[in-house]
Short mmCIF file of C-alpha atoms in Angstrom, two decimals:
data_model
loop_
_atom_site.label_atom_id
_atom_site.label_comp_id
_atom_site.label_asym_id
_atom_site.label_seq_id
_atom_site.Cartn_x
_atom_site.Cartn_y
_atom_site.Cartn_z
CA MET U 1 -29.69 -23.78 37.69
CA GLN U 2 -28.67 -25.69 40.82
CA VAL U 3 -26.48 -28.66 41.55
CA SER U 4 -28.68 -31.74 41.83
CA HIS U 5 -26.93 -33.40 44.80
CA THR U 6 -25.65 -32.29 48.16
CA PRO U 7 -21.88 -31.73 48.53
CA ALA U 8 -21.50 -34.94 50.52
CA ALA U 9 -23.06 -36.96 47.70
CA VAL U 10 -20.66 -35.73 44.98
CA SER U 11 -17.12 -36.92 44.37
CA ALA U 12 -14.65 -36.76 41.48
CA ALA U 13 -11.76 -38.90 40.25
CA PHE U 14 -9.44 -38.54 37.26
CA ASP U 15 -9.25 -42.28 36.57
CA ASP U 16 -11.00 -43.12 33.28
CA PRO U 17 -8.51 -44.12 30.56
CA ASN U 18 -11.18 -44.15 27.84
CA LEU U 19 -12.21 -40.49 27.92
CA ILE U 20 -10.91 -37.59 25.82
CA ALA U 21 -11.77 -33.92 26.20
CA HIS U 22 -11.18 -32.80 22.61
CA ALA U 23 -12.84 -35.36 20.35
CA GLY U 24 -13.21 -32.70 17.66
CA LEU U 25 -9.48 -32.92 17.05
CA ILE U 26 -10.07 -36.28 15.34
CA PRO U 27 -11.91 -34.88 12.27
CA VAL U 28 -9.82 -31.69 12.31
CA MET U 29 -6.50 -33.55 12.21
CA ARG U 30 -7.94 -36.03 9.70
CA LEU U 31 -8.56 -33.02 7.46
CA ALA U 32 -4.97 -31.90 7.99
CA GLU U 33 -3.83 -35.41 7.05
CA ARG U 34 -5.93 -35.39 3.87
CA CYS U 35 -4.44 -32.05 2.88
CA GLY U 36 -0.91 -33.38 3.34
CA LEU U 37 0.38 -31.40 6.32
CA ALA U 38 2.69 -34.17 7.53
CA ARG U 39 3.85 -35.01 4.00
CA LEU U 40 4.60 -31.39 3.14
CA THR U 41 6.56 -30.97 6.37
CA SER U 42 8.65 -34.07 5.68
CA GLN U 43 9.44 -32.80 2.20
CA LYS U 44 10.28 -29.20 3.00
CA VAL U 45 11.44 -28.81 6.63
CA LYS U 46 15.01 -30.07 7.03
CA LEU U 47 16.60 -28.95 10.29
CA SER U 48 20.08 -29.98 9.24
CA GLY U 49 22.71 -29.53 11.92
CA ALA U 50 20.21 -29.39 14.79
CA LYS U 51 21.61 -30.85 18.01
CA ASN U 52 20.05 -33.45 20.31
CA GLY U 53 17.90 -34.87 17.51
CA ALA U 54 15.77 -31.71 17.37
CA GLY U 55 15.37 -32.04 13.62
CA ALA U 56 14.14 -35.63 13.66
CA GLY U 57 10.49 -36.33 13.01
CA ALA U 58 9.62 -32.78 11.96
CA ASP U 59 6.27 -33.97 10.58
CA ALA U 60 5.14 -35.39 13.94
CA LYS U 61 6.29 -32.26 15.78
CA VAL U 62 4.59 -29.82 13.41
CA THR U 63 1.30 -31.73 13.50
CA SER U 64 1.49 -31.95 17.30
CA ILE U 65 1.91 -28.18 17.60
CA VAL U 66 -0.83 -27.43 15.06
CA GLY U 67 -3.18 -29.86 16.80
CA GLY U 68 -2.46 -28.32 20.19
CA MET U 69 -3.09 -24.83 18.84
CA ALA U 70 -6.35 -25.99 17.26
CA ALA U 71 -7.40 -27.19 20.72
CA GLY U 72 -6.52 -23.81 22.24
CA ALA U 73 -2.91 -24.08 23.42
CA ASP U 74 -1.24 -20.67 23.67
CA SER U 75 2.15 -21.74 25.05
CA ILE U 76 4.57 -24.62 24.68
CA ASP U 77 3.60 -26.04 28.06
CA ASP U 78 -0.10 -26.00 27.05
CA LEU U 79 0.65 -28.55 24.33
CA ARG U 80 0.45 -31.24 27.01
CA ILE U 81 -3.33 -31.19 26.50
CA LEU U 82 -2.72 -33.69 23.70
CA ARG U 83 -1.46 -36.32 26.17
CA HIS U 84 -4.45 -37.08 28.39
CA GLY U 85 -6.89 -39.95 28.76
CA ALA U 86 -7.45 -41.98 25.62
CA MET U 87 -5.64 -39.58 23.28
CA PRO U 88 -2.88 -42.20 22.60
CA ALA U 89 -5.64 -44.50 21.31
CA VAL U 90 -6.74 -42.05 18.61
CA PHE U 91 -3.46 -40.24 17.80
CA ARG U 92 0.03 -41.53 17.15
CA GLN U 93 3.36 -39.72 17.43
CA VAL U 94 2.19 -37.02 19.83
CA ARG U 95 5.32 -35.30 21.10
CA ALA U 96 5.94 -33.98 24.61
CA PRO U 97 6.07 -30.20 25.20
CA SER U 98 9.77 -30.34 26.08
CA THR U 99 10.51 -32.05 22.75
CA LEU U 100 8.47 -29.47 20.87
CA GLY U 101 10.24 -26.60 22.61
CA THR U 102 13.62 -28.05 21.64
CA PHE U 103 12.36 -28.39 18.06
CA LEU U 104 11.29 -24.74 17.86
CA ARG U 105 14.55 -23.46 19.34
CA ALA U 106 16.47 -25.28 16.61
CA PHE U 107 14.95 -23.06 13.91
CA THR U 108 17.02 -20.58 11.93
CA HIS U 109 15.86 -18.02 9.38
CA GLY U 110 16.23 -20.56 6.58
CA HIS U 111 14.20 -23.16 8.46
CA ALA U 112 11.48 -20.55 9.07
CA LEU U 113 11.31 -20.00 5.30
CA GLN U 114 10.92 -23.75 4.82
CA LEU U 115 7.97 -23.67 7.22
CA HIS U 116 6.48 -20.74 5.24
CA ALA U 117 6.57 -22.98 2.16
CA VAL U 118 4.65 -25.68 4.07
CA HIS U 119 2.07 -23.12 5.17
CA ARG U 120 1.62 -21.87 1.61
CA GLN U 121 1.09 -25.33 0.10
CA PHE U 122 -1.11 -26.40 3.02
CA LEU U 123 -3.42 -23.44 2.40
CA VAL U 124 -3.61 -24.32 -1.29
CA ALA U 125 -4.60 -27.90 -0.37
CA LEU U 126 -7.21 -26.73 2.15
CA ALA U 127 -8.75 -24.45 -0.48
CA ALA U 128 -8.86 -27.35 -2.95
CA HIS U 129 -10.50 -29.79 -0.51
CA THR U 130 -12.99 -27.47 1.23
CA PRO U 131 -15.23 -24.48 0.34
CA LEU U 132 -12.79 -22.21 2.14
CA LEU U 133 -12.97 -19.25 -0.28
CA PRO U 134 -16.33 -19.32 -2.09
CA GLY U 135 -16.40 -17.01 -5.08
CA SER U 136 -12.61 -16.72 -5.24
CA GLY U 137 -12.71 -17.29 -8.99
CA GLU U 138 -14.54 -13.97 -9.41
CA LYS U 139 -13.22 -11.57 -6.77
CA ALA U 140 -10.88 -11.80 -3.79
CA PHE U 141 -9.36 -9.28 -1.39
CA ILE U 142 -5.83 -9.56 -0.04
CA ASP U 143 -5.41 -7.49 3.12
CA VAL U 144 -2.01 -6.58 4.52
CA ASP U 145 -1.51 -5.24 8.03
CA SER U 146 0.92 -5.38 10.92
CA THR U 147 0.52 -5.60 14.65
CA HIS U 148 2.66 -5.31 17.76
CA LYS U 149 2.79 -8.02 20.40
CA ARG U 150 4.01 -6.83 23.80
CA VAL U 151 6.67 -8.99 25.43
CA TYR U 152 8.07 -8.82 28.93
CA GLY U 153 11.22 -10.95 28.97
CA ARG U 154 14.29 -8.72 28.68
CA THR U 155 16.29 -11.49 27.00
CA LYS U 156 13.73 -12.14 24.27
CA GLN U 157 15.49 -11.72 20.94
CA GLY U 158 14.14 -9.01 18.64
CA ALA U 159 11.98 -7.36 21.29
CA GLU U 160 12.54 -3.60 21.06
CA TYR U 161 10.95 -0.26 21.83
CA GLY U 162 9.14 0.80 18.69
CA ARG U 163 5.84 2.55 18.03
CA PHE U 164 4.63 2.38 21.63
CA LYS U 165 6.68 4.45 24.03
CA GLY U 166 8.11 2.43 26.90
CA ILE U 167 6.71 -0.88 25.62
CA ARG U 168 8.91 -3.62 24.18
CA THR U 169 7.29 -5.52 21.32
CA LEU U 170 7.77 -7.92 18.49
CA HIS U 171 6.19 -6.83 15.22
CA PRO U 172 4.34 -9.51 13.19
CA LEU U 173 3.22 -8.74 9.64
CA LEU U 174 0.38 -10.71 8.06
CA ALA U 175 -1.62 -10.92 4.86
CA THR U 176 -5.10 -12.42 4.66
CA ILE U 177 -7.36 -13.55 1.82
CA CYS U 178 -11.13 -13.23 1.79
CA THR U 179 -13.99 -13.00 -0.68
CA PRO U 180 -17.22 -10.97 -0.45
CA THR U 181 -18.92 -14.02 1.13
CA SER U 182 -16.16 -15.58 3.27
CA ARG U 183 -14.16 -14.90 6.38
CA PRO U 184 -10.43 -14.26 5.91
CA VAL U 185 -7.75 -16.91 5.92
CA ILE U 186 -4.04 -16.24 6.32
CA ALA U 187 -1.95 -16.10 3.15
CA THR U 188 1.42 -15.43 4.74
CA VAL U 189 3.04 -14.07 7.90
CA ARG U 190 6.39 -12.66 8.96
CA MET U 191 7.91 -11.98 12.36
CA ARG U 192 9.96 -8.75 12.60
CA ARG U 193 11.90 -6.89 15.23
CA GLY U 194 9.95 -4.52 17.42
CA LYS U 195 11.16 -1.28 15.80
CA ALA U 196 10.97 -2.50 12.19
CA ALA U 197 9.08 -0.11 9.95
CA ASP U 198 5.65 -1.34 8.81
CA SER U 199 6.63 -1.08 5.14
CA ARG U 200 10.01 -2.81 5.49
CA GLY U 201 10.11 -5.59 2.90
CA ALA U 202 6.49 -4.87 1.95
CA PRO U 203 6.85 -5.27 -1.88
CA LYS U 204 8.29 -8.78 -1.53
CA PHE U 205 5.72 -9.68 1.13
CA VAL U 206 2.88 -8.43 -1.09
CA SER U 207 4.20 -10.41 -4.06
CA GLU U 208 4.20 -13.60 -1.97
CA ALA U 209 0.68 -12.96 -0.67
CA LEU U 210 -0.69 -12.33 -4.17
CA ALA U 211 1.01 -15.45 -5.54
CA THR U 212 -0.40 -17.54 -2.68
CA ALA U 213 -3.88 -16.17 -3.34
CA HIS U 214 -3.64 -17.14 -7.01
CA GLU U 215 -2.48 -20.66 -6.13
CA ALA U 216 -5.38 -20.96 -3.65
CA GLY U 217 -7.89 -20.42 -6.45
CA CYS U 218 -8.22 -16.63 -6.55
CA THR U 219 -8.05 -16.47 -10.32
CA GLY U 220 -10.48 -13.60 -10.82
CA LEU U 221 -10.14 -9.98 -9.76
CA ARG U 222 -7.65 -9.66 -6.89
CA ILE U 223 -7.54 -6.41 -4.92
CA LEU U 224 -4.79 -5.66 -2.42
CA ARG U 225 -5.95 -3.46 0.47
CA ALA U 226 -3.70 -1.83 3.02
CA ASP U 227 -3.27 1.18 5.29
CA SER U 228 -1.17 4.25 4.61
CA GLN U 229 2.03 2.59 5.89
CA PHE U 230 2.03 0.52 2.70
CA TYR U 231 1.29 3.41 0.33
CA ASN U 232 4.48 3.36 -1.71
CA ALA U 233 5.57 2.79 -5.30
CA GLY U 234 7.11 -0.61 -4.52
CA VAL U 235 3.84 -2.08 -3.26
CA ILE U 236 1.90 -0.81 -6.29
CA ALA U 237 4.58 -2.14 -8.64
CA ALA U 238 4.29 -5.56 -6.96
CA CYS U 239 0.53 -5.51 -7.54
CA ARG U 240 0.89 -4.68 -11.20
CA ARG U 241 3.54 -7.35 -11.77
CA ALA U 242 1.11 -9.89 -10.28
CA GLY U 243 -1.83 -8.65 -12.36
CA ALA U 244 -3.71 -7.48 -9.25
CA ARG U 245 -5.45 -4.22 -8.35
CA PHE U 246 -4.70 -2.07 -5.31
CA SER U 247 -6.65 0.01 -2.79
CA LEU U 248 -4.31 1.88 -0.44
CA THR U 249 -5.03 4.50 2.20
CA THR U 250 -2.80 7.49 1.43
CA GLY U 251 -2.72 9.70 4.50
CA MET U 252 -2.74 13.48 4.19
CA ASN U 253 0.49 14.57 2.52
CA PRO U 254 0.72 18.00 0.79
CA SER U 255 -0.05 16.60 -2.67
CA ILE U 256 -3.16 14.83 -1.40
CA LYS U 257 -4.32 18.00 0.39
CA ARG U 258 -4.01 20.02 -2.82
CA ALA U 259 -5.95 17.37 -4.74
CA ILE U 260 -8.76 17.36 -2.16
CA ALA U 261 -8.94 21.15 -2.16
CA ALA U 262 -9.48 21.06 -5.93
CA ILE U 263 -12.55 18.82 -5.68
CA PRO U 264 -15.65 20.96 -6.42
CA ASP U 265 -18.42 21.04 -3.82
CA THR U 266 -20.88 19.58 -6.32
CA ALA U 267 -18.79 16.38 -6.62
CA TRP U 268 -19.50 15.15 -3.09
CA GLN U 269 -22.06 12.32 -2.80
CA GLN U 270 -23.96 11.69 0.41
CA ILE U 271 -23.58 8.21 1.87
CA THR U 272 -25.48 6.76 4.82
CA TYR U 273 -24.25 3.60 6.52
CA PRO U 274 -26.97 1.05 7.41
CA THR U 275 -25.10 0.44 10.67
CA ALA U 276 -22.78 2.97 12.27
CA VAL U 277 -19.06 2.44 11.58
CA PRO U 278 -16.14 3.55 13.76
CA ASP U 279 -14.12 6.53 12.63
CA PRO U 280 -10.51 5.32 12.08
CA GLU U 281 -9.05 8.39 13.80
CA THR U 282 -11.32 9.01 16.77
CA GLY U 283 -13.13 5.70 17.20
CA GLU U 284 -16.48 7.51 17.26
CA LEU U 285 -19.43 5.86 15.54
CA ILE U 286 -20.55 7.67 12.40
CA SER U 287 -23.63 7.08 10.25
CA ASP U 288 -23.26 9.74 7.55
CA ALA U 289 -20.43 10.82 5.31
CA GLU U 290 -19.73 12.27 1.89
CA VAL U 291 -17.64 10.70 -0.86
CA ALA U 292 -15.98 12.23 -3.91
CA GLU U 293 -13.52 11.05 -6.52
CA MET U 294 -10.65 12.45 -8.57
CA PRO U 295 -10.53 10.00 -11.51
CA ALA U 296 -6.93 10.72 -12.58
CA TYR U 297 -4.57 11.48 -9.72
CA THR U 298 -0.83 10.96 -10.27
CA ALA U 299 0.92 9.59 -7.20
CA PHE U 300 4.66 9.83 -6.52
CA ALA U 301 4.98 12.74 -8.98
CA GLY U 302 8.34 13.71 -7.49
CA ARG U 303 9.94 10.39 -8.37
CA LYS U 304 11.28 9.14 -11.68
CA LYS U 305 8.74 8.61 -14.44
CA ALA U 306 8.72 4.81 -14.13
CA ASP U 307 7.56 5.08 -10.50
CA ARG U 308 4.67 7.47 -11.13
CA VAL U 309 1.20 5.94 -11.00
CA THR U 310 -2.06 7.48 -12.23
CA ALA U 311 -5.27 6.06 -10.79
CA ARG U 312 -8.38 7.06 -8.85
CA LEU U 313 -8.23 9.10 -5.66
CA ILE U 314 -11.41 8.50 -3.66
CA VAL U 315 -12.03 10.63 -0.58
CA ARG U 316 -14.51 10.15 2.24
CA ARG U 317 -15.15 13.09 4.53
CA VAL U 318 -17.01 13.22 7.84
CA ARG U 319 -17.86 16.11 10.15
CA ASP U 320 -15.12 16.82 12.66
CA LEU U 321 -16.98 16.86 15.95
CA ALA U 322 -13.72 17.44 17.80
CA LYS U 323 -13.61 20.91 16.18
CA PRO U 324 -17.07 22.42 16.70
CA ALA U 325 -18.18 24.78 13.98
CA THR U 326 -18.32 28.51 14.59
CA LEU U 327 -21.84 29.46 15.63
CA GLY U 328 -23.50 32.82 15.29
CA GLU U 329 -26.71 34.48 14.23
CA GLN U 330 -26.31 33.08 10.74
CA GLY U 331 -25.82 29.53 12.00
CA GLU U 332 -22.88 27.40 10.96
CA LEU U 333 -20.29 29.41 9.01
CA PHE U 334 -17.28 27.12 8.66
CA PRO U 335 -18.04 23.39 8.76
CA ALA U 336 -14.98 21.35 9.72
CA TRP U 337 -14.27 18.05 7.98
CA ARG U 338 -11.93 15.11 8.41
CA TYR U 339 -10.79 13.50 5.17
CA HIS U 340 -9.98 9.83 4.57
CA PRO U 341 -8.46 9.41 1.09
CA PHE U 342 -7.37 6.20 -0.61
CA PHE U 343 -5.67 5.52 -3.93
CA THR U 344 -7.06 2.72 -6.06
CA ASP U 345 -7.50 1.22 -9.49
CA ASN U 346 -10.51 -0.81 -8.38
CA PRO U 347 -12.91 -0.69 -11.38
CA ALA U 348 -16.05 -0.66 -9.19
CA PRO U 349 -18.29 2.44 -8.96
CA THR U 350 -17.21 5.09 -6.46
CA LEU U 351 -19.49 4.16 -3.55
CA GLN U 352 -18.87 0.44 -3.98
CA ALA U 353 -15.11 0.98 -4.15
CA GLU U 354 -15.30 3.05 -0.94
CA ARG U 355 -17.33 0.35 0.80
CA GLU U 356 -14.93 -2.40 -0.31
CA HIS U 357 -11.91 -0.41 0.85
CA ARG U 358 -13.50 0.19 4.25
CA HIS U 359 -13.99 -3.57 4.56
CA HIS U 360 -10.20 -3.82 4.92
CA ALA U 361 -10.89 -3.61 8.67
CA VAL U 362 -11.77 -7.33 8.53
CA VAL U 363 -8.07 -8.07 8.98
CA GLU U 364 -8.35 -6.70 12.52
CA GLN U 365 -10.58 -9.67 13.37
CA VAL U 366 -7.73 -12.01 12.51
CA ILE U 367 -5.29 -9.99 14.61
CA ALA U 368 -7.70 -10.01 17.55
CA ASP U 369 -8.13 -13.77 17.14
CA SER U 370 -4.36 -14.29 17.22
CA LYS U 371 -3.96 -12.44 20.50
CA ALA U 372 -6.85 -14.38 22.04
CA SER U 373 -5.32 -17.74 21.10
CA ALA U 374 -1.83 -18.92 20.19
CA LEU U 375 -0.30 -15.42 20.07
CA ALA U 376 -1.45 -14.60 23.59
CA HIS U 377 2.20 -15.40 24.29
CA LEU U 378 5.30 -15.57 22.14
CA PRO U 379 6.65 -18.47 24.12
CA SER U 380 10.40 -18.53 23.42
CA GLY U 381 13.36 -16.27 24.00
CA HIS U 382 14.63 -17.23 20.52
CA PHE U 383 13.47 -14.98 17.68
CA HIS U 384 13.27 -17.74 15.05
CA ALA U 385 11.37 -20.03 17.44
CA ASN U 386 8.76 -17.30 17.79
CA ALA U 387 8.76 -16.84 14.01
CA ALA U 388 8.04 -20.56 13.61
CA TRP U 389 5.33 -20.35 16.29
CA LEU U 390 3.67 -17.52 14.32
CA THR U 391 3.64 -19.59 11.12
CA LEU U 392 2.29 -22.65 12.93
CA TRP U 393 -0.51 -20.51 14.37
CA ALA U 394 -1.38 -19.43 10.81
CA MET U 395 -1.62 -23.11 9.79
CA ALA U 396 -3.85 -23.92 12.77
CA TYR U 397 -6.04 -20.90 12.05
CA ASN U 398 -6.55 -21.90 8.41
CA LEU U 399 -7.20 -25.51 9.41
CA LEU U 400 -9.99 -24.47 11.80
CA ARG U 401 -11.51 -22.19 9.16
CA ALA U 402 -11.54 -25.08 6.69
CA ALA U 403 -13.14 -27.39 9.28
CA GLY U 404 -15.83 -24.78 9.92
CA ALA U 405 -16.50 -24.47 6.18
CA LEU U 406 -17.15 -28.22 6.03
CA ALA U 407 -19.33 -28.29 9.16
CA SER U 408 -22.11 -25.81 8.32
CA ALA U 409 -22.89 -22.41 6.83
CA PHE U 410 -22.94 -20.92 10.33
CA HIS U 411 -19.54 -22.31 11.26
CA ALA U 412 -18.05 -21.18 7.95
CA LYS U 413 -18.29 -17.61 9.29
CA ALA U 414 -17.97 -18.24 13.03
CA THR U 415 -14.97 -17.03 15.00
CA THR U 416 -12.28 -19.56 15.80
CA ALA U 417 -13.22 -19.38 19.48
CA THR U 418 -16.71 -20.54 18.49
CA LEU U 419 -15.26 -23.27 16.27
CA ARG U 420 -13.27 -24.60 19.20
CA ALA U 421 -16.26 -24.47 21.55
CA HIS U 422 -18.66 -26.13 19.10
CA LEU U 423 -16.48 -28.52 17.11
CA VAL U 424 -13.24 -29.23 18.98
CA HIS U 425 -13.99 -29.15 22.71
CA VAL U 426 -16.31 -32.16 22.59
CA PRO U 427 -15.84 -34.84 25.29
CA ALA U 428 -16.06 -38.44 24.18
CA ARG U 429 -15.65 -41.97 25.54
CA ILE U 430 -13.66 -44.42 23.43
CA ALA U 431 -15.01 -47.94 22.95
CA ARG U 432 -13.05 -50.67 21.16
CA SER U 433 -14.59 -53.63 19.34
CA ALA U 434 -13.26 -55.79 16.50
CA ARG U 435 -10.28 -53.50 16.03
CA ARG U 436 -12.60 -50.54 15.53
CA LEU U 437 -12.98 -47.40 17.63
CA THR U 438 -16.34 -45.87 18.42
CA LEU U 439 -16.69 -42.38 19.89
CA HIS U 440 -19.56 -42.00 22.34
CA LEU U 441 -20.42 -38.29 22.45
CA PRO U 442 -22.83 -36.31 24.67
CA ARG U 443 -26.48 -36.84 23.84
CA ASN U 444 -28.47 -33.79 22.65
CA ARG U 445 -25.37 -31.67 22.08
CA PRO U 446 -26.67 -28.53 20.28
CA TRP U 447 -24.10 -28.65 17.46
CA ARG U 448 -24.14 -32.41 16.89
CA HIS U 449 -25.35 -32.11 13.28
CA ALA U 450 -22.50 -29.77 12.29
CA TRP U 451 -19.98 -32.01 14.08
CA THR U 452 -21.35 -35.11 12.37
CA GLN U 453 -21.24 -33.38 8.98
CA LEU U 454 -17.56 -32.54 9.50
CA PHE U 455 -16.72 -36.02 10.80
CA ASP U 456 -18.52 -37.86 7.98
CA THR U 457 -17.03 -35.62 5.28
CA VAL U 458 -13.39 -36.07 6.29
CA HIS U 459 -13.81 -39.82 6.87
CA ALA U 460 -15.55 -40.48 3.55
CA PRO U 461 -13.53 -42.36 0.90
CA PRO U 462 -11.50 -39.97 -1.25
CA GLU U 463 -12.97 -39.06 -4.60
CA PRO U 464 -11.39 -40.78 -7.61
CA ALA U 465 -8.73 -38.72 -9.32
#
């Protein structure tokens, strides 16, 4: 491909007041309006006592931040992308980045909890208005995981040296919801100090995530999946109080080792993966493994009787290539294995339960998405401002997922980066006639049918109650 004109014949000028760069924000924010984002914010977020009017117009400020994040903003200053060209013609009450920064810095812990309530009800509304979680009435998975976000400012509140030596981090915790046929959406999030333990407050967090999933339409079998950091009696008790199942990686403690040693050799079933999967310890790709089950393993046997739990212990083992077997004239004498056990009351057959537990890795896609978008930076030195920023990112993430579900089957499973490129970052020229606006979009755009489907759906008259 070559430029069609010589350098002397090309010029540029930023002078057209009728152009916008992100026309896809119009149907996306219309969807947010239909699902009551501004109304929920007005009802629940009350920044009482905030100075300099920071608490005024919380609905306009929240929608401005969510809209900016949907367009790709990853810092407070980036939110100025909402104030270019003809954007004032299609959006009202867009706030300046300085105003939004003041708003975020006014947050306290209580205000952050108010914003969590908005996020929860907004997700419920998105699930009701769009095919966000197909099949949720039959089976849904709630995945809990944590991540560390490196920060560099020495005055940033809550940033501490934790799991990573010499690296100061903040420690977000998140829970996602998905079904066997959908991509995950975010049920709830929490911002924690850098050295906070992964399992700190986990039972309460799990209870909230399970309740949110039920409100979002997950009325069938709900299975909580998590890594070994969340393998404790409190998390399992929270699952059982909510009527949900659990599938938790256990790690290799002495009790688990004794249970694995008691599994007879004839109990192991061969399993071959259609596509190689990464080993969670070494990162190596593996195609073959063996799976066995102990149908009645009692966990937490050293605790009081009320805390003991009896369920299935399913173990996957793979050859340990880091410890080569002893070779001699008789061939391999002592094969070395690595074991990956998990504790579950999932009623599915052994191999299906193992496959569904391994699918817990889908939560890593959400974490990777966060660090490639709004969580590329935690923009404030104030801990609660960053906590609010995290929750607002979760709202923007769910909003884009819902928009993709309305656009097409492909976009329902596309990454959010693809959703932005195909549906949001669409240039348009605004034309006005008879008090109506018309968007003139690029001819022959490859994803025009998906964009039109989204636009027409959210602008259709609401269905009668």
